[in-house]
């Protein structure tokens, strides 16, 4: 699950537009940003298995980011910090937290059983990664729905233009690039590669927010 996570960000922006887009874009991948750092330090572990259908990732140990209790803690922390630091309305801060939590739910659909229900507990996952064509269709469908909701909201706000379609096109382009160049190498390379994708996308969303504030 990559581009599908951004569907939650776009849908949240449509439902609660008072939070900046960048907070939702960061929120939807915040768990993976933390995971990227932790796999580079060795606190969480992965390996690659080229014999697997679909994703070659084998996520062996990631209790601090991808267990259900950890995801809840990340979500609560993000919601509180967004409300406090950015002075967002409580509903907007809550929505940021829900976007963070959505990461676990969407991962549950595609991951093989590697998501702990509690620390040290059983691991779950529906395993759509084993069926790459339906999995990609799921992600694209989710993104299409999120983008449609976001576009509808922007239309109501009188914010038509090319920035939103270009942002969605950026997400699709990164997804296609990831499909053509599947992950490999070691944990450090994987972590750096992930951050090199997630953080620039947040920067683009921040730039869109800034441009739209200036245009008001």
mmCIF file of N, CA and C in Angstrom, residues 57 72 96 98 110 116 141 156 176 196 201 206:
data_model
loop_
_atom_site.group_PDB
_atom_site.id
_atom_site.type_symbol
_atom_site.label_atom_id
_atom_site.label_comp_id
_atom_site.label_asym_id
_atom_site.label_seq_id
_atom_site.Cartn_x
_atom_site.Cartn_y
_atom_site.Cartn_z
ATOM 1 N N UNK A 57 8.769 -7.526 0.071
ATOM 2 C CA UNK A 57 9.080 -7.177 1.448
ATOM 3 C C UNK A 57 8.599 -8.255 2.411
ATOM 4 N N UNK A 72 -2.240 3.528 17.173
ATOM 5 C CA UNK A 72 -3.139 4.387 17.954
ATOM 6 C C UNK A 72 -2.353 5.491 18.648
ATOM 7 N N UNK A 96 -6.738 14.842 11.528
ATOM 8 C CA UNK A 96 -5.330 14.506 11.277
ATOM 9 C C UNK A 96 -4.982 13.195 11.971
ATOM 10 N N UNK A 98 -7.019 10.766 12.773
ATOM 11 C CA UNK A 98 -7.703 9.660 12.100
ATOM 12 C C UNK A 98 -6.999 9.270 10.807
ATOM 13 N N UNK A 110 -3.619 -5.113 2.694
ATOM 14 C CA UNK A 110 -2.646 -5.596 1.717
ATOM 15 C C UNK A 110 -1.489 -6.374 2.326
ATOM 16 N N UNK A 116 0.968 -6.606 14.234
ATOM 17 C CA UNK A 116 0.605 -7.111 15.559
ATOM 18 C C UNK A 116 -0.677 -6.445 16.059
ATOM 19 N N UNK A 141 -8.182 2.606 -7.170
ATOM 20 C CA UNK A 141 -9.585 2.918 -6.902
ATOM 21 C C UNK A 141 -9.745 3.815 -5.690
ATOM 22 N N UNK A 156 -16.412 23.510 -4.706
ATOM 23 C CA UNK A 156 -17.302 24.282 -3.848
ATOM 24 C C UNK A 156 -16.612 25.524 -3.292
ATOM 25 N N UNK A 176 3.761 4.338 -10.218
ATOM 26 C CA UNK A 176 4.229 3.610 -11.397
ATOM 27 C C UNK A 176 5.728 3.357 -11.318
ATOM 28 N N UNK A 196 12.995 9.594 0.816
ATOM 29 C CA UNK A 196 13.210 10.422 -0.379
ATOM 30 C C UNK A 196 11.948 10.550 -1.210
ATOM 31 N N UNK A 201 6.963 14.730 -1.195
ATOM 32 C CA UNK A 201 5.524 14.845 -1.444
ATOM 33 C C UNK A 201 4.887 15.772 -0.409
ATOM 34 N N UNK A 206 2.843 21.239 0.995
ATOM 35 C CA UNK A 206 3.057 22.503 1.717
ATOM 36 C C UNK A 206 3.116 23.673 0.740
#
